[in-house]
mmCIF file of C-alpha atoms in Angstrom:
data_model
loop_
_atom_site.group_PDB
_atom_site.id
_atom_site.type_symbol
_atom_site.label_atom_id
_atom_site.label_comp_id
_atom_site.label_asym_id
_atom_site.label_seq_id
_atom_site.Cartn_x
_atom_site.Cartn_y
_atom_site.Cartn_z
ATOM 1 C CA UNK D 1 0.000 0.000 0.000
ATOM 2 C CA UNK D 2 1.577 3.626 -0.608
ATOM 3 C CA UNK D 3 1.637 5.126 2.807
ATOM 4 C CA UNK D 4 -0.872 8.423 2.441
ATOM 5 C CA UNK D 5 -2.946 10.352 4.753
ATOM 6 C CA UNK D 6 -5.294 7.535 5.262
ATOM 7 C CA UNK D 7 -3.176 4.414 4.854
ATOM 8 C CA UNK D 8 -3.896 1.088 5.312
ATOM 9 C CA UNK D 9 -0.790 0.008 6.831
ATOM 10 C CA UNK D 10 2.381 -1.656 5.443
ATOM 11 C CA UNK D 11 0.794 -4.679 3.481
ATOM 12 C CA UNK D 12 4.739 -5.761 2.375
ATOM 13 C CA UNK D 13 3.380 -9.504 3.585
ATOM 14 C CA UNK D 14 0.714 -8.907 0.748
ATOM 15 C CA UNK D 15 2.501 -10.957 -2.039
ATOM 16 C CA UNK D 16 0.036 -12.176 -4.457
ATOM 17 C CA UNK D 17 -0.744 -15.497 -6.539
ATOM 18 C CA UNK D 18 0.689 -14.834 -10.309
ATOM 19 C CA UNK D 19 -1.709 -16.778 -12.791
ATOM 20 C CA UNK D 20 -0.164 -16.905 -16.277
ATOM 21 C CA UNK D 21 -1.317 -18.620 -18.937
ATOM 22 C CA UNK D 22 -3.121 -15.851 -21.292
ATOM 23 C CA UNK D 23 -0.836 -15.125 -23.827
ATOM 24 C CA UNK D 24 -2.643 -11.639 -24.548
ATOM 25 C CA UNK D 25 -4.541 -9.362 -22.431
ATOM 26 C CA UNK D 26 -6.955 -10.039 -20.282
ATOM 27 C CA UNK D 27 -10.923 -8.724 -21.018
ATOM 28 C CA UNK D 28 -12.814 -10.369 -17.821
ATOM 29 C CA UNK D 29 -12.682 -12.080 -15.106
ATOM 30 C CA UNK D 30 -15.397 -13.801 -12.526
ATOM 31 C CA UNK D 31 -15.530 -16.190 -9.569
ATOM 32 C CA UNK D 32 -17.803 -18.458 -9.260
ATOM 33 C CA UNK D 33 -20.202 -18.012 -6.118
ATOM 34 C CA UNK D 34 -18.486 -20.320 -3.743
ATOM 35 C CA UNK D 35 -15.729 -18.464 -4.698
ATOM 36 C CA UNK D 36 -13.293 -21.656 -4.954
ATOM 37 C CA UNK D 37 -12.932 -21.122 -8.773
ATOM 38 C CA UNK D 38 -11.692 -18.076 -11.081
ATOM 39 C CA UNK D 39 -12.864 -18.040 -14.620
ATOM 40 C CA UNK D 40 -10.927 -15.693 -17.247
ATOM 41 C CA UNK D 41 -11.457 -14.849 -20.621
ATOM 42 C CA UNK D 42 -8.591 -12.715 -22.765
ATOM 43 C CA UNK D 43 -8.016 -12.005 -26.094
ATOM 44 C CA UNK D 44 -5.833 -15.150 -27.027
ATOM 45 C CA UNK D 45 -9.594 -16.966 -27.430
ATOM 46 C CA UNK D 46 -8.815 -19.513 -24.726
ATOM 47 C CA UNK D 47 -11.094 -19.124 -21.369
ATOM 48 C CA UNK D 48 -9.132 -20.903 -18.083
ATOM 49 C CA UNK D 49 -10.568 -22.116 -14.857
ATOM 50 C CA UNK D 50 -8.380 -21.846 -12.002
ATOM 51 C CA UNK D 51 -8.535 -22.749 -8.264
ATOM 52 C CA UNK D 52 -8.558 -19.881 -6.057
ATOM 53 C CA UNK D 53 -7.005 -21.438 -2.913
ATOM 54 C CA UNK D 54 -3.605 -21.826 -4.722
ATOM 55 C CA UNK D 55 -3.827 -20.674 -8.143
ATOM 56 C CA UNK D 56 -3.417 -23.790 -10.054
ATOM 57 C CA UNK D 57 -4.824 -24.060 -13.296
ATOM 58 C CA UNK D 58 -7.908 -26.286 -13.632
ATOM 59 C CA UNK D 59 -8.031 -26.368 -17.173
ATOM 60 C CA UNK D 60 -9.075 -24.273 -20.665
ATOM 61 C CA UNK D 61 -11.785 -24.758 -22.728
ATOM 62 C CA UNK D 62 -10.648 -24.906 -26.312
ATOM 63 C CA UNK D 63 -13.013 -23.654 -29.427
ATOM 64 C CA UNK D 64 -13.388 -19.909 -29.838
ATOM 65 C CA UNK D 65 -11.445 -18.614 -33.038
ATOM 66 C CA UNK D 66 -11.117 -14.782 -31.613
ATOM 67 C CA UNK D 67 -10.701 -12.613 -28.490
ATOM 68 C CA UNK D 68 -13.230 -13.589 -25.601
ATOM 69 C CA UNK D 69 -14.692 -10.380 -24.808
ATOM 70 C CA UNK D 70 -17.028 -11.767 -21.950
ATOM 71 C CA UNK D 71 -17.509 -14.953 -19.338
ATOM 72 C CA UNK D 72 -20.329 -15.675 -16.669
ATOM 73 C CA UNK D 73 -20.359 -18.647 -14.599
ATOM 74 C CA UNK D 74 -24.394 -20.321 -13.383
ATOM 75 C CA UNK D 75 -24.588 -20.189 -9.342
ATOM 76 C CA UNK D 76 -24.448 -23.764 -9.344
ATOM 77 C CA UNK D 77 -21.204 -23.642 -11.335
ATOM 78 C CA UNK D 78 -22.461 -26.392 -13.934
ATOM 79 C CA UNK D 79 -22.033 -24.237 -16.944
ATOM 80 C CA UNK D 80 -20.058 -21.424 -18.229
ATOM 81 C CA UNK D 81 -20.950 -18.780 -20.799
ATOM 82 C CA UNK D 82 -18.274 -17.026 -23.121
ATOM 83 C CA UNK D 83 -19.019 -14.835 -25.834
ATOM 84 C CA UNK D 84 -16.150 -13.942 -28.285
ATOM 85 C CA UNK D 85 -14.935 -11.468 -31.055
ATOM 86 C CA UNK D 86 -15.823 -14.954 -33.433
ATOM 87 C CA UNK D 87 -19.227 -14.184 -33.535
ATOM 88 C CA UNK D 88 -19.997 -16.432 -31.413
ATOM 89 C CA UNK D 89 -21.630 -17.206 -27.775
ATOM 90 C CA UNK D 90 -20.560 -20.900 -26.295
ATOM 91 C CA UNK D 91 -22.348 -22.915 -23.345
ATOM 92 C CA UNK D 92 -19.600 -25.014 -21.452
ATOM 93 C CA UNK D 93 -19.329 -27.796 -18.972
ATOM 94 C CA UNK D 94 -17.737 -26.660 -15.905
ATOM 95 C CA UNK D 95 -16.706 -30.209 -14.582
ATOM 96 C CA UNK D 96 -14.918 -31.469 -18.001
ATOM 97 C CA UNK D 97 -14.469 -28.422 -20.280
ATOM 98 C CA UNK D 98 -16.725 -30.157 -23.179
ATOM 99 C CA UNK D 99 -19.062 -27.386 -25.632
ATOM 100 C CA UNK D 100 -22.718 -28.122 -24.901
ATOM 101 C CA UNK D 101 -23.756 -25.498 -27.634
ATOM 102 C CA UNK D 102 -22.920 -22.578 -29.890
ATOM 103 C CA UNK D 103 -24.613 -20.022 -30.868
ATOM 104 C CA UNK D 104 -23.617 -18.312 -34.083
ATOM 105 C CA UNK D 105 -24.208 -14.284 -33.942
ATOM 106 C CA UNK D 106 -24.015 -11.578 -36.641
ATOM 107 C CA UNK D 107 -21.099 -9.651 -35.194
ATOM 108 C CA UNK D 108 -18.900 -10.010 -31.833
ATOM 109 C CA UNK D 109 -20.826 -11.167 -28.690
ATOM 110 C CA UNK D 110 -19.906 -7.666 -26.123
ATOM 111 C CA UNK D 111 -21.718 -9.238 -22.948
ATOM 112 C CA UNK D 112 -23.757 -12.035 -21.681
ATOM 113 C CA UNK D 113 -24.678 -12.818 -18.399
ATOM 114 C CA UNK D 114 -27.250 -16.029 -16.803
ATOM 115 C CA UNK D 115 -29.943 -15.080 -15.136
ATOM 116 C CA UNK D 116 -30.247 -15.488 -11.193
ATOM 117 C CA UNK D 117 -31.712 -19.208 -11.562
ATOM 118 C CA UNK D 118 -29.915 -19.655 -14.533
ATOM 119 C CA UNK D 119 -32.705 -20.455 -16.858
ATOM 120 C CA UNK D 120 -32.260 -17.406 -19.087
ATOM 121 C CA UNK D 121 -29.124 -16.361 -20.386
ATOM 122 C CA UNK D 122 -28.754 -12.504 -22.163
ATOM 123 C CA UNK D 123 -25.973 -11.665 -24.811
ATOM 124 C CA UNK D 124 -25.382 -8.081 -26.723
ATOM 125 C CA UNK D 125 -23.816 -8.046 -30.198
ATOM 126 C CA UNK D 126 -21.790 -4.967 -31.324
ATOM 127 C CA UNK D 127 -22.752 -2.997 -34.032
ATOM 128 C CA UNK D 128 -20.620 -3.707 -36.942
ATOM 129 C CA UNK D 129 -20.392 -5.188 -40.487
ATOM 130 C CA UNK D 130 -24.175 -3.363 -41.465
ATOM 131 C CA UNK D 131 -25.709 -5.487 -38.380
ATOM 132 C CA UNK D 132 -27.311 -3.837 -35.270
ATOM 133 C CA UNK D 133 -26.248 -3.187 -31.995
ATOM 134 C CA UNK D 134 -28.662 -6.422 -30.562
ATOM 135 C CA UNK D 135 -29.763 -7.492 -26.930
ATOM 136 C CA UNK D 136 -31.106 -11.193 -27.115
ATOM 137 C CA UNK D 137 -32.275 -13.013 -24.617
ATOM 138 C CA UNK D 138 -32.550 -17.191 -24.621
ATOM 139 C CA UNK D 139 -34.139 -19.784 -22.567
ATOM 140 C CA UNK D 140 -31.729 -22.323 -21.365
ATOM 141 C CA UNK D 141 -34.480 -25.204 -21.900
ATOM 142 C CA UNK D 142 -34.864 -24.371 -25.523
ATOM 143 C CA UNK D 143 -30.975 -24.116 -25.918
ATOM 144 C CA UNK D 144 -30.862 -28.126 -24.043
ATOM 145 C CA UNK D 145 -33.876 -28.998 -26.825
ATOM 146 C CA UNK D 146 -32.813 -27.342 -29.912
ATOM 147 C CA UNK D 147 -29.099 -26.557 -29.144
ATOM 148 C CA UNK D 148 -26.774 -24.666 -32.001
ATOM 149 C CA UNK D 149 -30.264 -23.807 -33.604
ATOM 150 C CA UNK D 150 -32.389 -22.544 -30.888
ATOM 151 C CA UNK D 151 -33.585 -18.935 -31.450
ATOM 152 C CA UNK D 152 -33.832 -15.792 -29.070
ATOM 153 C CA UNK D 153 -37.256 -15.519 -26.842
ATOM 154 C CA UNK D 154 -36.424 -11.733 -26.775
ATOM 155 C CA UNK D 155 -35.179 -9.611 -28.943
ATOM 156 C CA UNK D 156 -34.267 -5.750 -28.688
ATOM 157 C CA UNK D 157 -32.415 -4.026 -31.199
ATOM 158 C CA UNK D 158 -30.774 -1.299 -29.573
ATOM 159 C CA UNK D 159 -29.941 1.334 -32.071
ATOM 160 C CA UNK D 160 -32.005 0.634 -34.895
ATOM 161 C CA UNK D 161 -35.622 1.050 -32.818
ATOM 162 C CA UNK D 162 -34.551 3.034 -29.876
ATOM 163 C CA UNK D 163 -31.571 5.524 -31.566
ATOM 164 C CA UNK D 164 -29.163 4.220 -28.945
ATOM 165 C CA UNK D 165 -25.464 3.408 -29.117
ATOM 166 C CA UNK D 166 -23.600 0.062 -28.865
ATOM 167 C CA UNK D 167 -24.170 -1.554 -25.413
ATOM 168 C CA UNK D 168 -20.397 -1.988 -23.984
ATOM 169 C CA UNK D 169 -21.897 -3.457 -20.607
ATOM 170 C CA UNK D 170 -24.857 -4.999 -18.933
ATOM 171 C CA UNK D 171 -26.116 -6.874 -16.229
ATOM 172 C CA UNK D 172 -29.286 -8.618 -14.895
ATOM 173 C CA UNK D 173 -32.201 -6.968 -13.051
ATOM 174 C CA UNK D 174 -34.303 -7.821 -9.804
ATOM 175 C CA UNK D 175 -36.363 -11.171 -10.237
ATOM 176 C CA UNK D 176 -34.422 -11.302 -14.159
ATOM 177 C CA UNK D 177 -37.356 -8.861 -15.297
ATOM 178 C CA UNK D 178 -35.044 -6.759 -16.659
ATOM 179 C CA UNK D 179 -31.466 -5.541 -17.949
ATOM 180 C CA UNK D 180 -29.541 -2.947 -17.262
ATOM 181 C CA UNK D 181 -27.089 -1.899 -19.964
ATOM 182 C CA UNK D 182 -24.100 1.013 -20.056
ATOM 183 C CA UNK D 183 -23.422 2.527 -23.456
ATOM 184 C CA UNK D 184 -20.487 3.880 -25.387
ATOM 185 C CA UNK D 185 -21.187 6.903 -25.008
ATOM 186 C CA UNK D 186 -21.333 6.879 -21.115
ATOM 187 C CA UNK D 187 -25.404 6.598 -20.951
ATOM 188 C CA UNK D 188 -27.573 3.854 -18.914
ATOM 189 C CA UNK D 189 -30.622 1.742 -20.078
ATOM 190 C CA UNK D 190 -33.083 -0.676 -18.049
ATOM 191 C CA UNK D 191 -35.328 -2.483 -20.229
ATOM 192 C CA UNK D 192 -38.269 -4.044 -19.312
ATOM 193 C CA UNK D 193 -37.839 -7.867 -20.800
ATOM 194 C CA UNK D 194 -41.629 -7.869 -20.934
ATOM 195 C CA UNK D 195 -43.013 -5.139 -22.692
ATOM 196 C CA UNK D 196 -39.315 -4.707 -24.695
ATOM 197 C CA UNK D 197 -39.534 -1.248 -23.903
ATOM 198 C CA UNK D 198 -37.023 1.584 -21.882
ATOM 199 C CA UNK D 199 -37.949 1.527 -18.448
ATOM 200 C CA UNK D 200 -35.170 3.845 -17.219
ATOM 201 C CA UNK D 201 -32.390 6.439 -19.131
ATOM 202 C CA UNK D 202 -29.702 8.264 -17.359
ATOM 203 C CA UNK D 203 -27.600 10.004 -19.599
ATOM 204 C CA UNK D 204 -25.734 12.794 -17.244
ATOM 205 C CA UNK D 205 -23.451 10.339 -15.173
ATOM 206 C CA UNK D 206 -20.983 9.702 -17.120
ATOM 207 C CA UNK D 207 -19.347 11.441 -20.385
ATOM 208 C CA UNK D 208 -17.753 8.398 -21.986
ATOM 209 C CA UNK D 209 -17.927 4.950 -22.387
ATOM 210 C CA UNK D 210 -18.930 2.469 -19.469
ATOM 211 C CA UNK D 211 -16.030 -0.150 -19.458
ATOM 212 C CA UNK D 212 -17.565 -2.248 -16.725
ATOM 213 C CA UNK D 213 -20.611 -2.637 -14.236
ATOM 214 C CA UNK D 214 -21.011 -4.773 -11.072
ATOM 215 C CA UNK D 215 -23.463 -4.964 -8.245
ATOM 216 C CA UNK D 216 -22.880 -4.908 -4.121
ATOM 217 C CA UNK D 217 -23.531 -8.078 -2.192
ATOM 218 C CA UNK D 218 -27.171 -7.587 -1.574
ATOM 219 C CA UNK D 219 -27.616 -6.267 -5.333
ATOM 220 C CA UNK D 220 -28.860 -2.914 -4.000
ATOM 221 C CA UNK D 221 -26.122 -0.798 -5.722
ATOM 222 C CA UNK D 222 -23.937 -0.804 -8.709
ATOM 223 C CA UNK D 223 -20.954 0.593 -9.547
ATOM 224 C CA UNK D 224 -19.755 1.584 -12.836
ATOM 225 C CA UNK D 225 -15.879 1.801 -14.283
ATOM 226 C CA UNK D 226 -16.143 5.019 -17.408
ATOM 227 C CA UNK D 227 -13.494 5.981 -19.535
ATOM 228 C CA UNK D 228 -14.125 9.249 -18.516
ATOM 229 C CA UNK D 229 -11.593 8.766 -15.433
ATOM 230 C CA UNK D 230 -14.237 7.972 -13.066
ATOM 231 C CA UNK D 231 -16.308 5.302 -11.282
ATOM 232 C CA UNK D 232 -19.752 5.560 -10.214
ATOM 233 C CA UNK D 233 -22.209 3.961 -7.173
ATOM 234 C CA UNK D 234 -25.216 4.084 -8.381
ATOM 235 C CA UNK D 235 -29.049 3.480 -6.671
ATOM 236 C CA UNK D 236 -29.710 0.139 -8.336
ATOM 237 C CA UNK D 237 -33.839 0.917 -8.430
ATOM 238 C CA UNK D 238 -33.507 4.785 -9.708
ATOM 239 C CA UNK D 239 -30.118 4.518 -11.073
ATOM 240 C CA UNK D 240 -29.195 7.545 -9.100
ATOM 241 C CA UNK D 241 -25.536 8.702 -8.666
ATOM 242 C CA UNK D 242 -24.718 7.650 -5.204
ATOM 243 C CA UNK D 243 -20.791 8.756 -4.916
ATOM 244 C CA UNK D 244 -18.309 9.512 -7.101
ATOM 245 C CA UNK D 245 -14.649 8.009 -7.330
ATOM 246 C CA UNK D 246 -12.235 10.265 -9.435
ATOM 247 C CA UNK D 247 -8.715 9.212 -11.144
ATOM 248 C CA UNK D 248 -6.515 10.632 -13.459
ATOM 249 C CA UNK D 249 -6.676 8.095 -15.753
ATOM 250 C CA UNK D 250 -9.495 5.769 -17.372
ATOM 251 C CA UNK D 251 -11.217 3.713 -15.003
ATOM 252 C CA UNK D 252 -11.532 -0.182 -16.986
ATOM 253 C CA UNK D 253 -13.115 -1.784 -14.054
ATOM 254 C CA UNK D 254 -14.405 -1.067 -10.190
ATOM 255 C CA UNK D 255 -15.810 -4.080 -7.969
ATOM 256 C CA UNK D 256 -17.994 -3.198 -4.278
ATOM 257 C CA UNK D 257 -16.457 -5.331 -1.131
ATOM 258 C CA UNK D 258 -18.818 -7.551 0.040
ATOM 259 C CA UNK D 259 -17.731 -7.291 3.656
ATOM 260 C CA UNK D 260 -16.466 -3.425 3.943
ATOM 261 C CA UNK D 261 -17.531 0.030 2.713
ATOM 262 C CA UNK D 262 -13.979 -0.279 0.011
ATOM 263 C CA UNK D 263 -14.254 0.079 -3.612
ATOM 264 C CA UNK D 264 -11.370 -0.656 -5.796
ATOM 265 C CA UNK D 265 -10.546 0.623 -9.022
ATOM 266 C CA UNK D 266 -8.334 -0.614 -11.804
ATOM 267 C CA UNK D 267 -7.245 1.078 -15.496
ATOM 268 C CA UNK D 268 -4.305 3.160 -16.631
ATOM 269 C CA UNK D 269 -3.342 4.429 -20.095
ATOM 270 C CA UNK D 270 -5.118 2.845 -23.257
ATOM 271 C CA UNK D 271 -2.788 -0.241 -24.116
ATOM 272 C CA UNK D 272 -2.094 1.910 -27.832
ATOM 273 C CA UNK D 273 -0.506 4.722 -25.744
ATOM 274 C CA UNK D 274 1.663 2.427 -23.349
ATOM 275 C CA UNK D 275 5.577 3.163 -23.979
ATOM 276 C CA UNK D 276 8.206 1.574 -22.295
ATOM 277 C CA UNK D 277 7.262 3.925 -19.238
ATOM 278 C CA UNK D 278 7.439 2.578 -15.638
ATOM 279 C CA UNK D 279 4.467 1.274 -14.259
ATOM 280 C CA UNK D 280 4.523 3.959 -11.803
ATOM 281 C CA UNK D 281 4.186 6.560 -14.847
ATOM 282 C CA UNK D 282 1.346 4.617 -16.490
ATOM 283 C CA UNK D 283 -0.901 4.701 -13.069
ATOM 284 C CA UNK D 284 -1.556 0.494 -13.248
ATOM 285 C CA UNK D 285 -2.374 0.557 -9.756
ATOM 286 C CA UNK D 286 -5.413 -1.139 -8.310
ATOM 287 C CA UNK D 287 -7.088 1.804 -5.979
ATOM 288 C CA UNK D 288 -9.014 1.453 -3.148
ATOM 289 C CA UNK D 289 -11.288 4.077 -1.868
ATOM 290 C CA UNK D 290 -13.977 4.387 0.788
ATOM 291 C CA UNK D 291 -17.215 3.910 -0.163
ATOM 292 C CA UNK D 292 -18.936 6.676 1.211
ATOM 293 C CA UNK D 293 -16.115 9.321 2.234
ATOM 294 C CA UNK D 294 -14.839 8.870 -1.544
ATOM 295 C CA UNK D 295 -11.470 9.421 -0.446
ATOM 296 C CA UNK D 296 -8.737 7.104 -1.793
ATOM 297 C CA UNK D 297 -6.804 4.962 0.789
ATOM 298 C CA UNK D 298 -4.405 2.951 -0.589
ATOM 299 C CA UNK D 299 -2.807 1.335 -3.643
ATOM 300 C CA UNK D 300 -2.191 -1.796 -4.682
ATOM 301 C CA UNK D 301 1.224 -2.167 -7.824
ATOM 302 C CA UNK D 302 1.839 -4.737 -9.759
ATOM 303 C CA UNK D 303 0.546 -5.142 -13.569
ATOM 304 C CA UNK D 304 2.619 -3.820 -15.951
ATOM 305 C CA UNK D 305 0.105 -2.488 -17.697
ATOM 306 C CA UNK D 306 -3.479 -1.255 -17.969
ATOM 307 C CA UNK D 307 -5.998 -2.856 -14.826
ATOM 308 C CA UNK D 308 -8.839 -4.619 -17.305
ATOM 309 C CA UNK D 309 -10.733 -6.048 -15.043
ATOM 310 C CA UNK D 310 -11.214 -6.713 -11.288
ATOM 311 C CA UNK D 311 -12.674 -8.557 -8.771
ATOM 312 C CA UNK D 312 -13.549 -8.991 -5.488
ATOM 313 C CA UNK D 313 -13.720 -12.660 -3.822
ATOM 314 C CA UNK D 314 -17.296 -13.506 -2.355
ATOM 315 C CA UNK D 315 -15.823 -13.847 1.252
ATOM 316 C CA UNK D 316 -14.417 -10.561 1.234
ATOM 317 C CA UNK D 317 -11.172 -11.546 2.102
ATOM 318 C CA UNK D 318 -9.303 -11.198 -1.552
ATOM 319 C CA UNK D 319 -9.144 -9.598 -4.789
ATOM 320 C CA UNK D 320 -8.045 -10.649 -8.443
ATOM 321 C CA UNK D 321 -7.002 -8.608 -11.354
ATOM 322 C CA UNK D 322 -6.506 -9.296 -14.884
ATOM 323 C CA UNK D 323 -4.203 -7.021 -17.080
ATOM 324 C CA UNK D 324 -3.295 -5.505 -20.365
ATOM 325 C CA UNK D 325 0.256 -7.770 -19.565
ATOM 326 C CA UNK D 326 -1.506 -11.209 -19.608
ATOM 327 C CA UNK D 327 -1.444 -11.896 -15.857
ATOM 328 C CA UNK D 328 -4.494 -12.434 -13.259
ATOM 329 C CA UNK D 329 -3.079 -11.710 -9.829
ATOM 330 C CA UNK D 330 -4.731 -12.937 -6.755
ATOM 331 C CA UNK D 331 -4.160 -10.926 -3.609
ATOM 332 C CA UNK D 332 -5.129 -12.204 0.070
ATOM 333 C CA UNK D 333 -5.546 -9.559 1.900
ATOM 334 C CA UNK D 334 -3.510 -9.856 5.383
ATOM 335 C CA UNK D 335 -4.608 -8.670 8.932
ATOM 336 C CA UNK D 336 -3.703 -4.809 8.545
ATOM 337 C CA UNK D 337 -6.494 -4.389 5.914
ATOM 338 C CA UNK D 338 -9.175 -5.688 8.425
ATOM 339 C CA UNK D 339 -7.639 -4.053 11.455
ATOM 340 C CA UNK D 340 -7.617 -0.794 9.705
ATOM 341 C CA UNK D 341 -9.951 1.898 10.573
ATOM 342 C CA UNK D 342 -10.591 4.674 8.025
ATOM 343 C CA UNK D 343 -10.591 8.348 10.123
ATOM 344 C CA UNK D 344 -13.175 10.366 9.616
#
């Protein structure tokens, strides 16, 4: 930690788990809810599975043909979802790696997510090629009965019928009713699965594009990673701006502790404007700030590189991080980060 008004200590006994087996960057990353697994996706089109509690690689699951731009993992951990730059969304066996299906997309699958009893799954397709920025939504029974050629249930196309842009993030709504989505150009959408109509629009939160979204513990709050150098808590029911967490760089991800009132934020430079610099220069620090004082206490070094995504384990009690420089590091957090008391 870098010793600052309100530090958290010296964490020098904080040395973390180095995971390496991406060969490019990483794009995601997301345990699984007992939290004994880590699933990453990159753009080297191989997804891994590794075990949290040393770091050892379970295994890859082999068949994407392009960057993996997204992965979500069921609660019961049976299957795993990745959606990739191949134009393609794949279902997977978590216990032996196999494909259970495929579905083939117009353009890149940006997102997908299961539902909270896993029998829906959402994906969003980028706009490209003269297709439509699309959010589709499938039924996991239809994809068991019909598999590579089962069709959407829902269907919303985003900028063609509602004048919006691509969808660069999204997540599930209370009781899977509805999504919310963030937008390139910094804007958030909830859409009512039923009606396939806007429920909610916020447009004045953030300037630029939402990188990443992710909810609290108890799902009552989200917070949102922008390019435009900032993170976001947000009111998950009116999507009002809670707090705001400001950087000096873009913000790629942000993830809510499930046990204290930290946020952490990860990002640095755009990979195309990374020199040879330091990673002191380039800001790749993972940074932790209070929740509700919004005042930064500590830092965490160690990518060499851009922060792409981050996480926080479901006991509280660790974080990972996946980078522009191919690694996921897993840090344990030792006894002066729970002993520490922020002054106020």
């Amino acid at each position: 930690w870098d010793p600052n008004k309100h530090t958290l200590g010296n964490c020098t006994r904080m040395k973390p788990l180095l995971l390496f087996a991406h060969e490019r960057a990483l794009t995601q990353i997301k345990y699984n809810l007992d939290g004994d697994l880590l699933f990453s996706v990159s753009k080297d089109s191989k997804p891994c599975a590794w075990y949290t509690r040393n770091g050892e690689r379970l295994g890859t699951f082999d068949g994407h043909n392009g960057t993996v731009w997204c992965v979500d993992v069921d609660y019961k951990t049976e299957n795993l979802l990745t959606g990739s730059a191949d134009n393609s969304l794949k279902i997977w066996d978590c216990s032996n790696g196999k494909q259970l299906a495929t579905i083939i997309t117009n353009t890149a699958v940006r997102t997908c997510g299961w539902s909270y009893d896993a029998e829906k799954l959402f994906i969003t397709t980028d706009k490209a090629m003269g297709h439509k920025c699309e959010l589709m939504v499938y039924d996991r029974r239809r994809i068991v009965q019909e598999g590579n050629n089962a069709q959407p249930s829902t269907v919303i196309k985003v900028d063609e019928d509602f004048d919006m842009i691509k969808v660069t993030s999204a997540l599930w709504g209370p009781l899977d009713q509805s999504i919310l989505t963030g937008h390139q150009d910094g804007s958030f959408t909830e859409w009512d699965l039923a009606t396939k109509s806007v429920k909610l629009r916020r447009k004045d939160l953030h300037t630029d594009q939402i990188n990443d979204m992710q909810y609290s513990k108890d799902m009552s709050m989200v917070i949102s990673a922008s390019k435009d150098k900032t993170a976001r808590l947000l009111d998950r029911a009116t999507l009002d701006g809670l707090k705001l967490y400001q950087t000096e760089r873009p913000v790629n991800s942000a993830a809510i502790s499930p046990i204290k009132e930290h946020v952490v934020l990860g990002g640095g430079q755009e990979a195309m404007s990374v020199t040879t610099s330091s990673s002191k220069a380039g800001k790749f620090e993972a940074r932790f700030y209070h929740m509700v004082f919004e005042e930064e206490m500590g830092r965490v070094k160690g990518h060499f590189g851009p922060i792409n995504t981050l996480a926080f384990h479901p006991d509280g009690k660790s974080y990972a991080s996946g980078g522009e420089d191919g690694f996921v590091r897993l840090h344990n957090f030792d006894r002066s980060y729970f002993e520490f008391e922020f002054e106020h």
